[in-house]
Coordinates of C-alpha atoms in Angstrom, one line a residue:
M18 CA -43.8 -6.8 -17.7
K19 CA -40.3 -8.2 -17.0
M20 CA -38.5 -5.8 -19.2
S21 CA -40.6 -2.7 -18.3
L22 CA -40.1 -3.3 -14.6
K23 CA -36.4 -3.0 -15.0
K24 CA -36.7 0.5 -16.5
I25 CA -36.3 3.4 -14.1
A26 CA -38.3 6.6 -14.7
K27 CA -36.0 9.4 -15.7
A28 CA -32.4 10.1 -16.6
L29 CA -30.4 11.4 -13.7
L30 CA -28.3 14.5 -13.3
I31 CA -25.2 14.9 -15.5
T32 CA -22.0 15.7 -13.7
S33 CA -19.8 18.6 -14.5
F34 CA -17.2 18.8 -17.2
S35 CA -14.5 18.9 -14.5
S36 CA -15.6 15.6 -13.0
A37 CA -15.4 14.0 -16.4
M38 CA -11.9 15.4 -16.8
L39 CA -10.9 14.0 -13.4
M40 CA -12.1 10.5 -14.4
T41 CA -10.2 10.7 -17.7
T42 CA -7.0 11.9 -16.0
A43 CA -7.3 9.2 -13.3
H44 CA -7.3 6.3 -15.7
A45 CA -4.7 7.8 -18.1
N46 CA -2.3 8.2 -15.2
N47 CA -1.6 4.6 -14.2
P48 CA 1.7 4.1 -12.4
P49 CA 2.4 0.7 -10.7
P50 CA 0.5 0.2 -7.4
T51 CA 2.4 1.0 -4.2
I52 CA 3.4 -2.0 -2.0
K53 CA 3.1 -1.2 1.7
A54 CA 6.5 -1.0 3.5
D55 CA 5.3 -3.6 6.0
A56 CA 3.7 -5.9 3.5
P57 CA 4.2 -9.5 4.6
N58 CA 6.4 -11.9 2.6
R59 CA 4.0 -14.7 3.5
Y60 CA 0.4 -14.7 4.6
T61 CA -1.8 -17.6 5.4
V62 CA -5.4 -16.9 4.5
K63 CA -7.9 -17.3 7.4
K64 CA -11.6 -18.1 7.4
G65 CA -13.4 -14.8 7.6
D66 CA -10.8 -12.9 5.5
T67 CA -12.1 -10.9 2.6
L68 CA -10.3 -10.0 -0.6
W69 CA -10.4 -6.3 0.3
D70 CA -8.7 -7.1 3.7
I71 CA -6.0 -9.2 2.1
S72 CA -5.4 -6.6 -0.6
G73 CA -5.1 -3.9 2.1
R74 CA -2.3 -5.9 3.8
Y75 CA -0.2 -5.5 0.7
L76 CA -1.3 -2.4 -1.1
D77 CA -1.8 1.3 -0.2
S78 CA -4.5 1.2 -2.9
P79 CA -6.3 -2.2 -2.3
W80 CA -8.5 -1.9 -5.4
R81 CA -5.3 -2.3 -7.5
W82 CA -4.8 -5.9 -6.2
K83 CA -5.2 -7.4 -9.7
D84 CA -2.2 -5.5 -10.9
I85 CA 0.1 -7.6 -8.8
W86 CA -1.7 -10.9 -8.7
A87 CA 0.2 -13.7 -10.3
T88 CA -2.5 -15.5 -12.4
N89 CA -2.0 -19.3 -12.7
K90 CA -2.7 -20.0 -16.4
Q91 CA -3.5 -23.7 -15.5
I92 CA -6.4 -22.7 -13.3
K93 CA -9.9 -21.8 -14.3
N94 CA -11.1 -19.0 -12.0
P95 CA -7.4 -18.2 -11.2
N96 CA -8.3 -15.3 -9.0
L97 CA -10.0 -17.3 -6.3
I98 CA -8.3 -17.5 -2.9
Y99 CA -9.2 -20.0 -0.2
P100 CA -8.7 -20.3 3.6
N101 CA -5.3 -21.9 4.4
D102 CA -3.8 -20.7 1.1
I103 CA -0.3 -19.3 1.6
L104 CA 0.3 -16.1 -0.3
I105 CA 3.9 -15.1 -1.0
L106 CA 5.4 -11.9 -2.2
C107 CA 7.9 -12.3 -5.0
V108 CA 9.9 -10.2 -7.4
I109 CA 9.7 -11.9 -10.9
Q110 CA 11.2 -10.3 -14.0
G111 CA 11.5 -7.0 -12.1
K112 CA 7.9 -6.9 -11.1
T113 CA 6.6 -7.4 -7.5
L114 CA 3.8 -10.0 -7.5
I115 CA 1.7 -12.0 -5.1
G116 CA 0.6 -15.6 -5.7
V117 CA -0.4 -18.8 -4.0
D118 CA 2.5 -20.9 -2.9
T119 CA 2.2 -24.4 -4.3
G120 CA 5.3 -25.6 -2.4
E121 CA 8.0 -24.3 -4.8
G122 CA 8.1 -20.8 -3.5
C123 CA 8.7 -18.0 -6.0
A124 CA 10.0 -20.5 -8.5
G125 CA 6.6 -22.1 -8.6
I126 CA 4.9 -18.7 -9.1
E127 CA 7.2 -18.0 -12.1
K128 CA 6.4 -21.4 -13.7
Q129 CA 2.7 -20.6 -13.3
L130 CA 3.2 -17.3 -15.0
T131 CA 5.2 -18.6 -17.9
G132 CA 3.1 -21.8 -18.3
K133 CA 6.1 -24.0 -17.8
V134 CA 4.3 -26.6 -15.7
S135 CA 4.2 -30.4 -16.1
T136 CA 0.7 -30.6 -17.5
N137 CA -1.3 -28.7 -20.0
A138 CA -4.6 -29.6 -18.4
V139 CA -6.6 -26.7 -17.0
A140 CA -7.8 -27.4 -13.4
I141 CA -11.3 -26.1 -12.6
T142 CA -11.6 -24.6 -9.2
S143 CA -14.9 -24.2 -7.3
T144 CA -16.2 -20.9 -6.1
A145 CA -17.5 -22.6 -3.0
N146 CA -15.7 -21.5 0.2
S147 CA -13.5 -19.1 -1.6
V148 CA -12.6 -15.8 0.0
P149 CA -15.3 -13.2 -0.8
P150 CA -14.5 -9.6 -1.8
I151 CA -16.5 -8.3 1.2
P152 CA -18.5 -10.0 4.0
L153 CA -21.5 -11.6 2.2
S154 CA -23.6 -11.5 5.4
A155 CA -23.5 -7.6 5.2
I156 CA -25.1 -7.6 1.7
Q157 CA -27.2 -10.8 1.5
H158 CA -30.5 -9.0 2.2
W159 CA -29.9 -6.6 -0.7
L160 CA -28.8 -9.5 -3.1
D161 CA -31.7 -11.9 -2.6
K162 CA -35.1 -10.4 -2.8
T163 CA -34.9 -6.6 -3.1
I164 CA -35.1 -5.0 -6.5
I165 CA -35.6 -1.5 -8.0
V166 CA -38.6 -1.0 -10.4
N167 CA -40.4 1.7 -12.2
P168 CA -43.1 3.0 -9.7
Q169 CA -45.6 3.6 -12.6
D170 CA -45.3 0.0 -13.8
F171 CA -45.5 -1.4 -10.3
N172 CA -48.8 0.3 -9.7
T173 CA -50.4 -1.3 -12.8
T174 CA -49.8 -4.9 -11.5
P175 CA -52.4 -7.0 -9.7
Y176 CA -52.7 -6.4 -6.0
I177 CA -53.5 -8.8 -3.1
L178 CA -57.2 -8.4 -2.3
A179 CA -57.7 -10.9 0.6
S180 CA -56.7 -14.3 1.9
K181 CA -59.0 -17.3 1.9
T182 CA -59.3 -17.3 5.7
R183 CA -59.3 -13.5 5.8
N184 CA -56.3 -13.7 8.2
L185 CA -53.9 -10.8 8.3
I186 CA -51.0 -13.3 8.5
T187 CA -50.4 -15.7 5.7
A188 CA -47.8 -18.4 5.2
R189 CA -46.7 -21.2 2.8
G190 CA -49.7 -23.3 1.8
D191 CA -52.3 -20.5 2.3
K192 CA -54.5 -19.3 -0.5
V193 CA -54.7 -15.6 -1.4
Y194 CA -56.7 -13.6 -4.0
A195 CA -55.2 -10.9 -6.3
K196 CA -57.3 -8.5 -8.4
G197 CA -56.1 -7.1 -11.7
V198 CA -55.1 -8.4 -15.1
P199 CA -55.7 -12.1 -15.6
L200 CA -52.7 -14.2 -14.6
I201 CA -51.6 -17.5 -16.2
V202 CA -53.0 -20.6 -14.4
G203 CA -50.1 -22.9 -13.4
Q204 CA -47.5 -20.0 -13.5
R205 CA -45.4 -19.0 -10.5
Y206 CA -45.5 -15.3 -9.6
G207 CA -43.7 -13.2 -7.1
I208 CA -45.5 -11.2 -4.4
Y209 CA -43.8 -7.9 -3.7
R210 CA -44.0 -5.3 -0.9
E211 CA -43.7 -1.6 -1.7
G212 CA -40.7 0.0 -0.1
E213 CA -38.5 3.1 -0.4
L214 CA -39.2 5.6 -3.2
Y215 CA -36.0 6.9 -4.5
V216 CA -35.7 10.7 -5.1
D217 CA -32.6 12.3 -6.6
P218 CA -31.2 14.6 -3.9
K219 CA -30.3 17.3 -6.4
T220 CA -33.1 17.3 -9.0
Q221 CA -35.9 15.9 -6.6
D222 CA -36.9 13.6 -9.5
V223 CA -38.4 10.2 -8.6
I224 CA -35.8 7.8 -10.0
G225 CA -37.1 4.4 -8.8
L226 CA -39.0 2.3 -6.3
E227 CA -37.5 -0.3 -4.1
V228 CA -39.7 -3.5 -3.6
T229 CA -39.0 -6.6 -1.6
Q230 CA -40.3 -10.1 -2.5
V231 CA -42.3 -11.5 0.4
A232 CA -43.6 -14.7 -1.1
T233 CA -44.1 -16.8 -4.2
G234 CA -47.5 -18.1 -5.4
L235 CA -48.9 -20.5 -7.9
V236 CA -51.9 -19.4 -9.8
T237 CA -54.7 -21.9 -9.4
S238 CA -57.6 -20.1 -11.1
T239 CA -58.8 -16.8 -12.7
E240 CA -62.2 -15.3 -12.7
T241 CA -64.0 -13.0 -15.1
N242 CA -64.2 -10.3 -12.5
G243 CA -60.5 -10.0 -12.4
V244 CA -59.9 -12.0 -9.2
N245 CA -56.9 -14.5 -9.4
S246 CA -56.4 -17.3 -6.9
L247 CA -52.9 -18.1 -5.8
Q248 CA -51.5 -20.9 -3.5
L249 CA -48.5 -19.6 -1.6
T250 CA -45.5 -22.0 -2.3
D251 CA -42.8 -20.0 -0.5
S252 CA -42.6 -17.1 2.0
Y253 CA -39.5 -15.1 2.8
G254 CA -39.7 -14.0 6.4
K255 CA -42.7 -11.7 6.0
E256 CA -46.5 -12.1 5.8
V257 CA -48.4 -11.3 2.7
R258 CA -50.6 -8.2 3.2
E259 CA -53.5 -6.7 1.4
G260 CA -52.1 -4.3 -1.3
D261 CA -49.0 -6.3 -2.0
R262 CA -48.3 -6.6 -5.7
V263 CA -48.1 -9.7 -7.9
F264 CA -46.0 -10.1 -11.1
V265 CA -43.5 -12.5 -12.7
E266 CA -40.5 -13.2 -10.5
L267 CA -37.5 -11.1 -11.5
D268 CA -34.7 -13.6 -11.3
K269 CA -31.7 -11.2 -11.2
A270 CA -28.7 -13.5 -11.3
I271 CA -25.7 -12.2 -9.3
A272 CA -22.2 -13.6 -10.2
P273 CA -21.1 -15.9 -7.4
V274 CA -17.7 -14.1 -7.3
F275 CA -16.8 -10.6 -8.1
Y276 CA -13.6 -8.6 -7.5
P277 CA -13.0 -5.0 -6.4
T278 CA -11.6 -3.1 -9.4
P279 CA -11.6 0.7 -10.3
A280 CA -15.0 1.7 -11.7
T281 CA -15.2 2.7 -15.4
V282 CA -18.5 4.4 -15.3
T283 CA -19.5 7.0 -17.8
R284 CA -20.1 9.8 -15.3
G285 CA -19.9 10.6 -11.6
G286 CA -22.7 9.9 -9.2
M287 CA -24.0 10.5 -5.7
I288 CA -25.2 8.6 -2.6
V289 CA -29.0 8.7 -2.7
R290 CA -29.8 6.6 0.3
V291 CA -28.2 5.1 3.4
M292 CA -29.8 1.7 4.0
D293 CA -31.3 0.4 7.2
S294 CA -32.9 3.7 8.2
I295 CA -29.8 5.3 9.6
S296 CA -28.7 8.8 8.8
S297 CA -25.1 8.3 7.8
A298 CA -22.9 5.4 6.6
A299 CA -19.6 4.0 7.9
K300 CA -17.4 1.1 7.0
G301 CA -19.6 -2.0 6.6
S302 CA -22.7 0.0 5.7
V303 CA -24.8 -0.4 2.5
V304 CA -25.8 2.6 0.4
A305 CA -27.8 3.2 -2.8
I306 CA -26.1 5.3 -5.5
N307 CA -27.5 6.9 -8.7
L308 CA -25.2 5.0 -11.0
G309 CA -26.6 1.9 -12.7
S310 CA -25.9 -0.5 -15.5
T311 CA -26.8 2.2 -18.1
H312 CA -23.8 4.2 -16.8
G313 CA -21.5 1.2 -17.0
A314 CA -21.7 0.3 -13.3
K315 CA -21.1 -3.4 -12.5
P316 CA -20.6 -5.6 -9.4
G317 CA -17.1 -5.1 -8.1
D318 CA -16.7 -1.5 -9.2
V319 CA -14.9 0.7 -6.6
L320 CA -15.8 4.4 -6.3
T321 CA -14.2 7.1 -4.2
V322 CA -16.6 9.2 -2.0
Y323 CA -16.0 12.9 -1.8
Q324 CA -17.7 15.2 0.7
K325 CA -18.5 18.7 -0.3
G326 CA -16.1 21.2 1.1
P327 CA -17.5 23.6 3.8
L328 CA -18.3 27.2 3.0
I329 CA -16.2 29.5 5.2
R330 CA -15.7 33.3 5.4
D331 CA -12.3 34.8 4.5
T332 CA -11.7 37.3 7.4
K333 CA -8.8 38.8 5.4
D334 CA -11.1 39.6 2.5
N335 CA -14.1 41.3 4.0
D336 CA -15.7 38.0 5.2
T337 CA -16.0 36.9 1.5
P338 CA -17.5 33.4 1.5
V339 CA -15.1 30.7 0.1
R340 CA -15.9 27.1 -0.7
L341 CA -13.1 24.7 0.4
P342 CA -12.2 21.8 -1.9
N343 CA -14.1 18.6 -1.8
E344 CA -12.3 16.0 0.3
Q345 CA -12.1 12.2 -0.1
T346 CA -13.9 10.6 2.8
G347 CA -14.3 6.9 1.8
M348 CA -14.6 4.2 -0.7
V349 CA -17.6 2.0 -1.8
M350 CA -17.9 -1.1 -3.9
V351 CA -20.9 -1.8 -6.1
F352 CA -22.4 -5.3 -5.6
N353 CA -25.9 -5.2 -7.2
T354 CA -26.9 -3.1 -10.2
F355 CA -30.2 -2.0 -11.8
D356 CA -30.7 0.3 -14.7
Q357 CA -29.9 3.6 -13.0
I358 CA -29.4 2.7 -9.4
S359 CA -26.9 0.3 -7.6
Y360 CA -26.4 -1.0 -4.1
A361 CA -22.8 -0.5 -2.8
Y362 CA -20.9 -1.6 0.3
V363 CA -18.8 0.9 2.2
L364 CA -15.2 -0.4 2.2
D365 CA -13.6 2.5 4.1
S366 CA -14.7 5.8 5.6
E367 CA -12.7 8.5 7.3
L368 CA -15.9 10.5 8.1
P369 CA -19.6 9.6 8.1
L370 CA -20.9 9.3 4.6
N371 CA -24.2 11.0 3.8
V372 CA -26.8 11.4 1.1
G373 CA -25.5 13.8 -1.5
D374 CA -21.8 12.8 -1.2
Q375 CA -20.2 12.6 -4.6
L376 CA -18.8 9.5 -6.3
L377 CA -15.9 9.2 -8.8
P378 CA -13.7 6.3 -9.9
P379 CA -10.6 6.1 -7.6
P380 CA -7.6 8.1 -8.9
Y381 CA -4.4 6.1 -9.3
L382 CA -2.4 7.4 -6.4

């Protein structure tokens, strides 16, 4: 069950040859990142900063931050940045770099790069309290208990039949009954609420079902008529309802820290949903995209959003319809991936982003 629930129904649309060529050209053409003219020589990291914000202070293309980051070889997790760290801009061996000032200025950064430090021990730094790539509060809901499953598999799992007290509202400690295949006595199971059905905006194929875990229950008994008894051990802000589904908890571990980097996906994609029931997305919004782990998408991947050019009439050519070029309208960063769908956070947007907008890895500008 665990493996089949992670498989999404059908393969998605294949992007055009020109899109693939654009991706290939973008990664082959890799000049050094452009430092902003007003980039600070020193910057003190503040609580509430994000890695994207800090990168944007120094670079015209903030996803290129790793290209100028002076990695300290004596630090495990050397890319972590913390509040009150002092970042300094240095030119070392002809390259412009940014690193954390340890008190020796750029001379200390050079020592870190070359490994010429007083100890060979590797210091281990904690991810706790480090600066996140984006505001975690904006994505927490989509990290914790929401997953994408195959709708056909979902509909074969046991369903909640009733509660012991026949109450509509249930909570931790209550007993509920689920009907379906026998569950394992003593095993913990997740209880999931059916949500949004994902449909590809171009092909109209069903490509996945979003479900949210509302509770966890411990199986206390099973009956020959297919009724399983569960004691609710945890609830997650919602009541358990008749019709909710029961299956093994899908513990999808998310890396505690990820970094914005140019995506290396195998094809282009599209926005398939704007979350939170709004019609268009802006900076700080969350969207679902039809690129998943099977296409090489991973947390931290940055993608450029392109809006389809409008169709206009050429008044100098007998009102012939002409499609204007697609225009870059924003950038998104993947933070949670499934087989063929991912959730992404909108880093920037010049115009509202909509379902159907195209996605490609960012070109090196």
